[in-house]
Coordinates of C-alpha atoms in Angstrom, one line a residue:
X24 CA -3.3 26.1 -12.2
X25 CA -4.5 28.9 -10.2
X26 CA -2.9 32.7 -11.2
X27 CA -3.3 35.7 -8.8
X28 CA -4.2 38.8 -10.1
X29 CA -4.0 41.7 -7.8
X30 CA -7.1 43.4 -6.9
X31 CA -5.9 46.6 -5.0
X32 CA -2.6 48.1 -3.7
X33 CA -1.6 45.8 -1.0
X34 CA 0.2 42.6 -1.9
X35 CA -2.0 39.6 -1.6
X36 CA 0.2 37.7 1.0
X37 CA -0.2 40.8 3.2
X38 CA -3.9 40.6 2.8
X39 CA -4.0 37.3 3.5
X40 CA -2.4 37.1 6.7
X41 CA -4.3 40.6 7.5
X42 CA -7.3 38.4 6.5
X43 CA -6.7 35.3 8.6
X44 CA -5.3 36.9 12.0
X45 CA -8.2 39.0 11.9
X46 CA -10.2 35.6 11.3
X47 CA -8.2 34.1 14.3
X48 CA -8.5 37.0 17.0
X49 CA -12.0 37.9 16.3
X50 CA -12.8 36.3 19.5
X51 CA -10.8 37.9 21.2
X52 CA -12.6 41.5 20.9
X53 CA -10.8 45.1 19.1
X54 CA -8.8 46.2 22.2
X55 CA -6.9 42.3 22.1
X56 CA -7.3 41.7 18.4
X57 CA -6.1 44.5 16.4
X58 CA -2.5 44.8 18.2
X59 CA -2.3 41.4 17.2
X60 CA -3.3 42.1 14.0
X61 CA -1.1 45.1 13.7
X62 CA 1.9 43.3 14.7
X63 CA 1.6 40.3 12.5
X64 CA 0.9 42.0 9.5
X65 CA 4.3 43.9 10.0
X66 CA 6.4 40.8 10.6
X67 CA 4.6 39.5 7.5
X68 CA 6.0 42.8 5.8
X69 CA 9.9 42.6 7.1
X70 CA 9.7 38.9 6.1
X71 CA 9.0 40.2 2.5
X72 CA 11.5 42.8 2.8
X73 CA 14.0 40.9 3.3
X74 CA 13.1 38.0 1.4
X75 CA 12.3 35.6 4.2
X76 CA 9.9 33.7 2.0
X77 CA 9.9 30.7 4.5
X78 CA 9.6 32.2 7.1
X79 CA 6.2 33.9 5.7
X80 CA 4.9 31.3 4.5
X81 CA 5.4 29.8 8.2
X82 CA 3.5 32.7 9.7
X83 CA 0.8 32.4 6.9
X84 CA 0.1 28.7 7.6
X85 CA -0.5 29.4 11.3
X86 CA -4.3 29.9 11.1
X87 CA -4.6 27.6 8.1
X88 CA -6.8 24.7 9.6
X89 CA -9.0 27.3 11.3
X90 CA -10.3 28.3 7.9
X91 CA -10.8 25.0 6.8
X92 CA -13.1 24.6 10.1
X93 CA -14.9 27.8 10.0
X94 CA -18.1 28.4 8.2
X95 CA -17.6 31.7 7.3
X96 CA -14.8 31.0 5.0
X97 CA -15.9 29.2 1.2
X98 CA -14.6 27.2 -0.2
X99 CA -13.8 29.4 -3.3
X100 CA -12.2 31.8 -0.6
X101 CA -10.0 29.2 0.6
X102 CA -8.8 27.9 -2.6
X103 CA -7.7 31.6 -2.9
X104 CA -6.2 32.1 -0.4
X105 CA -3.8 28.8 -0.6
X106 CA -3.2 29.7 -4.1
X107 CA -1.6 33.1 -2.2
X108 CA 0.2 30.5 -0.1
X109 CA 1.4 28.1 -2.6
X110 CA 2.9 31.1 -4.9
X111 CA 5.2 31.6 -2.1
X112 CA 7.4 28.8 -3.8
X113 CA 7.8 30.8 -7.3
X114 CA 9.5 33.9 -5.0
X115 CA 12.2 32.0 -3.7
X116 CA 15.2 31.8 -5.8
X117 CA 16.6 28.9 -3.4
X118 CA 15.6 25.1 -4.8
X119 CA 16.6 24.4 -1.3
X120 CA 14.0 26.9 0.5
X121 CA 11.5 25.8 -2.1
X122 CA 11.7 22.4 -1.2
X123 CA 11.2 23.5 2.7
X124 CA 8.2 25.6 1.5
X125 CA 6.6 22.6 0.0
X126 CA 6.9 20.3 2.7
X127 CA 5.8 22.8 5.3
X128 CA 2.4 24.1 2.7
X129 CA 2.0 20.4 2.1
X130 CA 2.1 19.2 5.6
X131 CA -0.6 21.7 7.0
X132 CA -2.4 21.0 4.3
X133 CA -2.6 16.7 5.0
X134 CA -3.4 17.7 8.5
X135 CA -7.4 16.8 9.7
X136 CA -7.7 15.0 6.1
X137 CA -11.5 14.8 6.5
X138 CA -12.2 18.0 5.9
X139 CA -12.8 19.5 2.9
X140 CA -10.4 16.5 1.1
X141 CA -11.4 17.4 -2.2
X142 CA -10.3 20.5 -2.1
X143 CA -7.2 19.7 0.3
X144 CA -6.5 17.9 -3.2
X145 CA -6.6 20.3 -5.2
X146 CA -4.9 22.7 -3.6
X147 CA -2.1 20.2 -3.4
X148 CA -1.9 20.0 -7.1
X149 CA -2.2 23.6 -7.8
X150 CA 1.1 23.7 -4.8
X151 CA 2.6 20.9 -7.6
X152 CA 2.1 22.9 -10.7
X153 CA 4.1 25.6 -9.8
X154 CA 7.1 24.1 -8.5
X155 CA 9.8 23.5 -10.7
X156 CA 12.5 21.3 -8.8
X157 CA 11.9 17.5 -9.6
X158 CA 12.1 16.1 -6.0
X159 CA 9.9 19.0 -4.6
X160 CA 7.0 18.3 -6.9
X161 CA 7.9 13.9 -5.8
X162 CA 7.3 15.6 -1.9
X163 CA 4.1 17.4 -2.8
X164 CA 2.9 14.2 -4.6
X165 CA 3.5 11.9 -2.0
X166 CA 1.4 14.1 0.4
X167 CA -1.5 13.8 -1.9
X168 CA -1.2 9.7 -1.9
X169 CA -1.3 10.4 2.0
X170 CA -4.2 12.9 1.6
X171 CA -6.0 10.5 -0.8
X172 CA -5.9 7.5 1.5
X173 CA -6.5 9.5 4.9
X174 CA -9.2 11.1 3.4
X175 CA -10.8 8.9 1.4
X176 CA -10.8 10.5 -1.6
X177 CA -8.6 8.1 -3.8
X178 CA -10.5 8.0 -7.0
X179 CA -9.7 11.6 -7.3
X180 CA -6.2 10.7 -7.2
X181 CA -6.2 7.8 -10.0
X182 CA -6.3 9.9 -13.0
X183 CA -2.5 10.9 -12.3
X184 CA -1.3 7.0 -12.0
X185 CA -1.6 7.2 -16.0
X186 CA 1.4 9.1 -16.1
X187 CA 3.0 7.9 -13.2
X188 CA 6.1 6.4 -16.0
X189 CA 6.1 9.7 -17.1
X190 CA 7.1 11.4 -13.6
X191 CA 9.0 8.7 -12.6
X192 CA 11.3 10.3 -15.5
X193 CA 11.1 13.2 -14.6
X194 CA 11.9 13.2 -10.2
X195 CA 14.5 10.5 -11.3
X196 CA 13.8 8.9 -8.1
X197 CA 16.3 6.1 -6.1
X198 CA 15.2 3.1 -5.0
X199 CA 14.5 4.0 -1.5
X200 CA 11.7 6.7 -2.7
X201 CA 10.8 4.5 -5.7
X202 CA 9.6 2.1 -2.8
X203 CA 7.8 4.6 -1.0
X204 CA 6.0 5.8 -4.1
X205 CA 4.9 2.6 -5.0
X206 CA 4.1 1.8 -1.5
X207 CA 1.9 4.9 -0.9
X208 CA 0.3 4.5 -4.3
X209 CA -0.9 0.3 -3.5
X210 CA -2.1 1.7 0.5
X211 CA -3.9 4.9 -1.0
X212 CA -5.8 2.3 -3.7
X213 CA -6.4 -0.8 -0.8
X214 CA -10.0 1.0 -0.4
X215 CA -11.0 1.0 -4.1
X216 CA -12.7 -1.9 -5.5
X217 CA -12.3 -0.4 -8.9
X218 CA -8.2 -0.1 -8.5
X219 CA -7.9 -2.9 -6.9
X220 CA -6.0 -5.0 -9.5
X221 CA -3.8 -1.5 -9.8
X222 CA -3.4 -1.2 -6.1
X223 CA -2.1 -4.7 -6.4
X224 CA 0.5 -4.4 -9.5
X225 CA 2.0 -0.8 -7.3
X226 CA 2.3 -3.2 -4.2
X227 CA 4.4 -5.8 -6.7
X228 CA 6.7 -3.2 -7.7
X229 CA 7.3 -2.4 -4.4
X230 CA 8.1 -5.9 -3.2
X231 CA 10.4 -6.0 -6.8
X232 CA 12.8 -3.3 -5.5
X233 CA 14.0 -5.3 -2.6
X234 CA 15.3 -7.5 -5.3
X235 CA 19.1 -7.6 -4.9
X236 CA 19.1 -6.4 -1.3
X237 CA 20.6 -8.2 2.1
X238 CA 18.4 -10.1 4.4
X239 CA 17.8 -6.8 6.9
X240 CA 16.5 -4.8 4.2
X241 CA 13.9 -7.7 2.6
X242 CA 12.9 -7.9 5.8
X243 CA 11.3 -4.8 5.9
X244 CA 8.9 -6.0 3.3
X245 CA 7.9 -9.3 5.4
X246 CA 4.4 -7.8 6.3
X247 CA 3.4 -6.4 2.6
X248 CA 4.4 -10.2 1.0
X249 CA 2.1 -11.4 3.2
X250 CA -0.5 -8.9 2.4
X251 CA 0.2 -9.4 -1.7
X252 CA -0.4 -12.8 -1.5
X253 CA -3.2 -12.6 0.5
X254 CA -4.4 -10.2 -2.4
X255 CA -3.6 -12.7 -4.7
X256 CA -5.4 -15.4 -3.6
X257 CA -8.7 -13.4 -2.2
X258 CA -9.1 -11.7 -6.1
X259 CA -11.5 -13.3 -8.3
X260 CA -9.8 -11.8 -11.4
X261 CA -6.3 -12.5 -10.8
X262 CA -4.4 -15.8 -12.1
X263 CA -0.8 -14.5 -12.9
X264 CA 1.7 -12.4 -10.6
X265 CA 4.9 -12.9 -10.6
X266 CA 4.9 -13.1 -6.7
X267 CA 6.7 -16.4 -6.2
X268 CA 10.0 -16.0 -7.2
X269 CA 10.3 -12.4 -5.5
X270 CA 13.3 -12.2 -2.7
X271 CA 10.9 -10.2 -0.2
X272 CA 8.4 -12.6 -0.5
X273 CA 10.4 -15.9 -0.9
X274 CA 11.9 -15.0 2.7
X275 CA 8.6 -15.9 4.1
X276 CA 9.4 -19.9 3.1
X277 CA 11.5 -20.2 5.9
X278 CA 9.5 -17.9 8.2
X279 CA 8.0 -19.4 11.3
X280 CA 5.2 -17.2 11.2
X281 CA 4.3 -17.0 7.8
X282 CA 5.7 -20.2 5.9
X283 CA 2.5 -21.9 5.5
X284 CA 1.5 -18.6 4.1
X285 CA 4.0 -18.9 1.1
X286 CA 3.1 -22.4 0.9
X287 CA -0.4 -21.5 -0.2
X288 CA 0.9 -19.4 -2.8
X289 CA 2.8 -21.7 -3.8
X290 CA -0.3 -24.1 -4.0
X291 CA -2.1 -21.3 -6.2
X292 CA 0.4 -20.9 -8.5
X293 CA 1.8 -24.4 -9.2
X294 CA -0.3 -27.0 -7.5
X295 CA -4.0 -28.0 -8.5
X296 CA -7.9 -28.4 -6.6
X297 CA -6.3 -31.3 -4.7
X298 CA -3.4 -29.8 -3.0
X299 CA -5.2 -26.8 -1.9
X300 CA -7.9 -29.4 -0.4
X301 CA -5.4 -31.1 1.6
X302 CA -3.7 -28.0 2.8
X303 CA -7.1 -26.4 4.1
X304 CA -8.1 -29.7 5.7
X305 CA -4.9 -29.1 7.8
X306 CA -5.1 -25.7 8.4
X307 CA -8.6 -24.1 8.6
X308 CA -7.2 -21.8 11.1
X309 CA -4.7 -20.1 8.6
X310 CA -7.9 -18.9 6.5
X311 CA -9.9 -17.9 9.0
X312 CA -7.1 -15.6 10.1
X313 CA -6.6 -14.3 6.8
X314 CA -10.6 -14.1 6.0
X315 CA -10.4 -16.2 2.9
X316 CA -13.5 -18.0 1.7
X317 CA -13.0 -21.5 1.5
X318 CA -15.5 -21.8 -1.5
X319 CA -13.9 -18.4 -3.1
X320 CA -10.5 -20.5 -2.6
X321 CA -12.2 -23.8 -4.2
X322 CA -13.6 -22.0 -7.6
X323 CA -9.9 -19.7 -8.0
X324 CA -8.5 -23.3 -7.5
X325 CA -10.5 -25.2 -10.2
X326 CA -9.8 -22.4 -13.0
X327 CA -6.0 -22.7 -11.8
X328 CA -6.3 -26.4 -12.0
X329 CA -7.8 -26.5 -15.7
X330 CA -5.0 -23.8 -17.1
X331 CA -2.5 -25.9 -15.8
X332 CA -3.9 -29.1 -17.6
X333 CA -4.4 -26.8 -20.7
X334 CA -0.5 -26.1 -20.3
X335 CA 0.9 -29.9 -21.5
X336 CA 2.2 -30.1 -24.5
X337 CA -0.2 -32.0 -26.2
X338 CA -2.4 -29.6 -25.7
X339 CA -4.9 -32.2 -25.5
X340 CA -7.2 -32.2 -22.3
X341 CA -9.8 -35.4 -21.7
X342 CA -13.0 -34.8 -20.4
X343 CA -12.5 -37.3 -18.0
X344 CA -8.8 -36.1 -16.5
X345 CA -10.6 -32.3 -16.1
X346 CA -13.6 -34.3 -14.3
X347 CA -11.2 -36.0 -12.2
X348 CA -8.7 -32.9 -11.2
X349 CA -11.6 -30.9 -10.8
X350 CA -13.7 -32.8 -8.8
X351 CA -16.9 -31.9 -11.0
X352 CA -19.6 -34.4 -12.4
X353 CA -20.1 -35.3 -15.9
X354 CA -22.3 -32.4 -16.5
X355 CA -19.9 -29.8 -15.0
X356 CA -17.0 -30.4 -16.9
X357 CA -18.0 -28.2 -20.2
X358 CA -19.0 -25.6 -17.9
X359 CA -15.9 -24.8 -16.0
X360 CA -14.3 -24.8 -19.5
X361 CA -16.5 -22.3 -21.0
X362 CA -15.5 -19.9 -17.2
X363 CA -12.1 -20.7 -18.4
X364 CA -13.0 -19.6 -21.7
X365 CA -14.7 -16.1 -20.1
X366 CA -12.0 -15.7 -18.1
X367 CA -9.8 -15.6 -20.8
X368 CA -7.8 -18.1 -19.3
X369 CA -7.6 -20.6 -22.3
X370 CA -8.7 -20.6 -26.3
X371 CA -9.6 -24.4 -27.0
X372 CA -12.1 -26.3 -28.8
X373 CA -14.4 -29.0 -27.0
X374 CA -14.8 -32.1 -29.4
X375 CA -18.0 -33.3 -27.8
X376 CA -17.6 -36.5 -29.8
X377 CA -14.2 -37.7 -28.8
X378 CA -14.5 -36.3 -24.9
X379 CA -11.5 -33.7 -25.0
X380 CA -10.8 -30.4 -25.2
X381 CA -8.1 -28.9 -27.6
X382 CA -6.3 -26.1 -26.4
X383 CA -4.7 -23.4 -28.7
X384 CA -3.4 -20.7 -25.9
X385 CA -3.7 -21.0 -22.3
X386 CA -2.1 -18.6 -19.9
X387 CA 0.7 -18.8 -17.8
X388 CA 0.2 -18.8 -14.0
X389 CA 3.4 -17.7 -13.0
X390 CA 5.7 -15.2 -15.2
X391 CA 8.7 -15.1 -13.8
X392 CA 12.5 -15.6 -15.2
X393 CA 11.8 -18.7 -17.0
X394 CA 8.5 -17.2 -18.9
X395 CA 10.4 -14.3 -19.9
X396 CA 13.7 -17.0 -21.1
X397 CA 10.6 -19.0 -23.2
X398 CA 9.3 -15.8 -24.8
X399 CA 13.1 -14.9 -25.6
X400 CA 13.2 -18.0 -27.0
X401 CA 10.0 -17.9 -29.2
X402 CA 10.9 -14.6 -30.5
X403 CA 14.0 -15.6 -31.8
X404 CA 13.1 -18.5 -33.8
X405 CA 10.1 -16.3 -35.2
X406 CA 13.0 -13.8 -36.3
X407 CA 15.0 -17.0 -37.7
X408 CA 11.8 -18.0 -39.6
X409 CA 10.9 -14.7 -41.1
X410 CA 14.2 -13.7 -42.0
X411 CA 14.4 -17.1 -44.3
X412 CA 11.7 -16.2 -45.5
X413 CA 12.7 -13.1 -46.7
X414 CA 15.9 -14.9 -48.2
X415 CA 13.6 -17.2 -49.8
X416 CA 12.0 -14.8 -51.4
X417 CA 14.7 -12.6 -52.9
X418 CA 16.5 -15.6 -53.8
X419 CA 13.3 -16.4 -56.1
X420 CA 12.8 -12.8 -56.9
X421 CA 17.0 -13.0 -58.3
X422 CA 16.1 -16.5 -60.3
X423 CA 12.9 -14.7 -61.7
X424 CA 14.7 -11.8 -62.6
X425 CA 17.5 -13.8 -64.7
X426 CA 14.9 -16.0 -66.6
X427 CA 13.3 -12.8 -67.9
X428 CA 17.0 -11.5 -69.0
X429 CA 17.6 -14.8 -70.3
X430 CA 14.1 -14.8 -72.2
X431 CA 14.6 -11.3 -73.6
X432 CA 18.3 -12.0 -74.9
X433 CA 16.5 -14.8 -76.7
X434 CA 13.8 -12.7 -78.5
X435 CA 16.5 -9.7 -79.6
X436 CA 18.4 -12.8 -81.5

């Protein structure tokens, strides 16, 4: 965080709006320019005075994207003079006027996002670091997500999701700017291969927080359950969500635009390789539309396919049903087990000999209310078994410790 240290006798926020007027009237020639000069820098004055801190930081912000446009200014000169701008917030003992301050420095800040957005950024953060209300620093953060996305700058911004539980804590948000966070945080990653699977898991907890809500308020998540499952299905990587049970995105069953939409995640997450055939044979339109590669759709489909014949019970896959359901020769049918295997889709063994594959863990393609009851489940008996164990044990540890009293009364006799 950026600290002023005065350099000479007049204040810095009168220097920097002495600085920038002269900056913006220079065009204008002396007999024009220093009047106006003159008669800024003494509003800028009685708004100190008085303690009109908004109000000055209003009048400072005026010339603010000039600088970021002209040549003349650095960049290092900038970031000085918004770090003038930004300590306007610490003056003001108002959380209210604060909070006004914020969102007017932040706003001219997001404003032509192309330029400079690096530094835009930081100044941003430097803005967030010395504001103490909760919801203020929330505003300021928001506008960086904005910044970030509009100006293409969002690996810069993914450092902070690491501690996005952390701050989530600390603005103790509701659920109306929980969903906007999360929102702005999947748009500002859509652009960034690396985040992508992040982008993705922020644009599920978004479509989670309508859960609970009426049927006017899901349907204002109607357009981003299409685009998650569209996600979904496009991502190489990607064989879980917990998309299908979701009220905004079950909505779109019944939706005479987008039902054949749900049905194909439906298909992904519960179906096999021949279900998504026939569906595609009937509407080749639908993924054109969405851009989805048939053949991208076909391989997602097989490694889907073989998890959910790894998830019987028997745990016991032949070669030949994998062949079958997979559509695959003779020859393929060890290698989509060993992508499976890289994928980290299933653990198994493949008994060459007797044609099958023996599964020890396989994952779940949907996790939804009935995972989580199974996991319950399995975590209780676990408990049950190692706490008779335990008994077990101390009850041998009491019968060992009476045959050794019993042998030792013997021996004094």
């Amino acid at each position: 965080m950026a600290t002023i240290v005065p350099t000479s006798e007049e204040d810095p926020a009168l220097a920097v709006v002495r600085f920038t007027s002269d900056l913006a009237w220079a065009d204008a020639g002396p007999e024009v320019a220093e009047p106006q000069v003159t008669r800024l820098c003494m509003e800028a004055q009685e708004c100190m005075v008085v303690g009109r801190w908004l109000d000055l930081a209003s009048l400072m912000l005026t010339s603010a994207d000039l600088l970021f446009s002209n040549a003349k200014v650095s960049e290092k000169d900038l970031e000085c003079i918004f770090t003038v701008i930004c300590n306007l917030v610490t003056k003001s003992q108002n959380p209210s006027e604060a909070l006004e301050m914020a969102k007017l420095i932040s706003a001219k800040i997001v404003q032509q996002p192309t330029e400079k957005p690096t530094l835009r950024l930081k100044i941003l953060f430097n803005l967030y670091n010395l504001l103490e209300d909760p919801y203020a620093r929330f505003s300021v953060y928001m506008k960086a997500l904005t910044l970030a996305l509009n100006g293409k700058v969002a690996d810069h911004i993914i450092p902070s999701l690491k501690k996005i539980d952390g701050f989530l804590k600390e603005w103790n948000l509701d659920v109306k700017d929980r969903r906007e966070l999360y929102l702005a945080i999947s748009n500002a990653l859509k652009d960034s291969k690396s985040s992508a699977k992040d982008g993705f898991k922020f644009l599920t907890k978004y479509l989670a927080t309508f859960s609970g809500e009426d049927a006017i308020a899901i349907a204002e998540a109607k357009e981003e359950a299409v685009h998650a499952i569209i996600e979904f299905v496009k991502a190489p990587d990607m064989f879980q969500c917990e998309l299908l049970d979701m009220p905004a995105v079950v909505q779109l069953e019944n939706d005479a635009t987008y039902a054949l939409v749900y049905q194909l995640l439906k298909i992904f997450l519960t179906q096999r390789l021949d279900s998504y055939l026939e569906f595609q044979d009937a509407n080749t339109a639908l993924l054109e539309t969405y851009n989805l590669v048939h053949e991208d759709c076909i391989t997602k489909m097989k490694l889907m396919s073989l998890v959910d014949l790894a998830s019987t019970p028997s745990r016991k896959i032949p070669y030949a049903l994998i062949k079958d359901t997979l559509q695959v020769s003779d020859d393929e049918v060890e290698l989509w087990v060993v992508k499976a295997i890289t994928a980290k889709l299933i653990d198994c063994k493949m008994d060459q000999m007797n044609q099958v594959v023996l599964v020890s863990r396989c994952s779940e393609r949907v996790f939804g209310q009935h995972q989580w009851q199974e996991l319950r489940e399995k975590l209780a008996t676990w408990r049950e078994n190692i706490a008779s164990v335990i008994n077990t044990i101390q009850a041998n540890k009491i019968v060992e410790d009476g045959v050794q009293q019993a042998a030792q009364g013997v021996a004094t006799r």
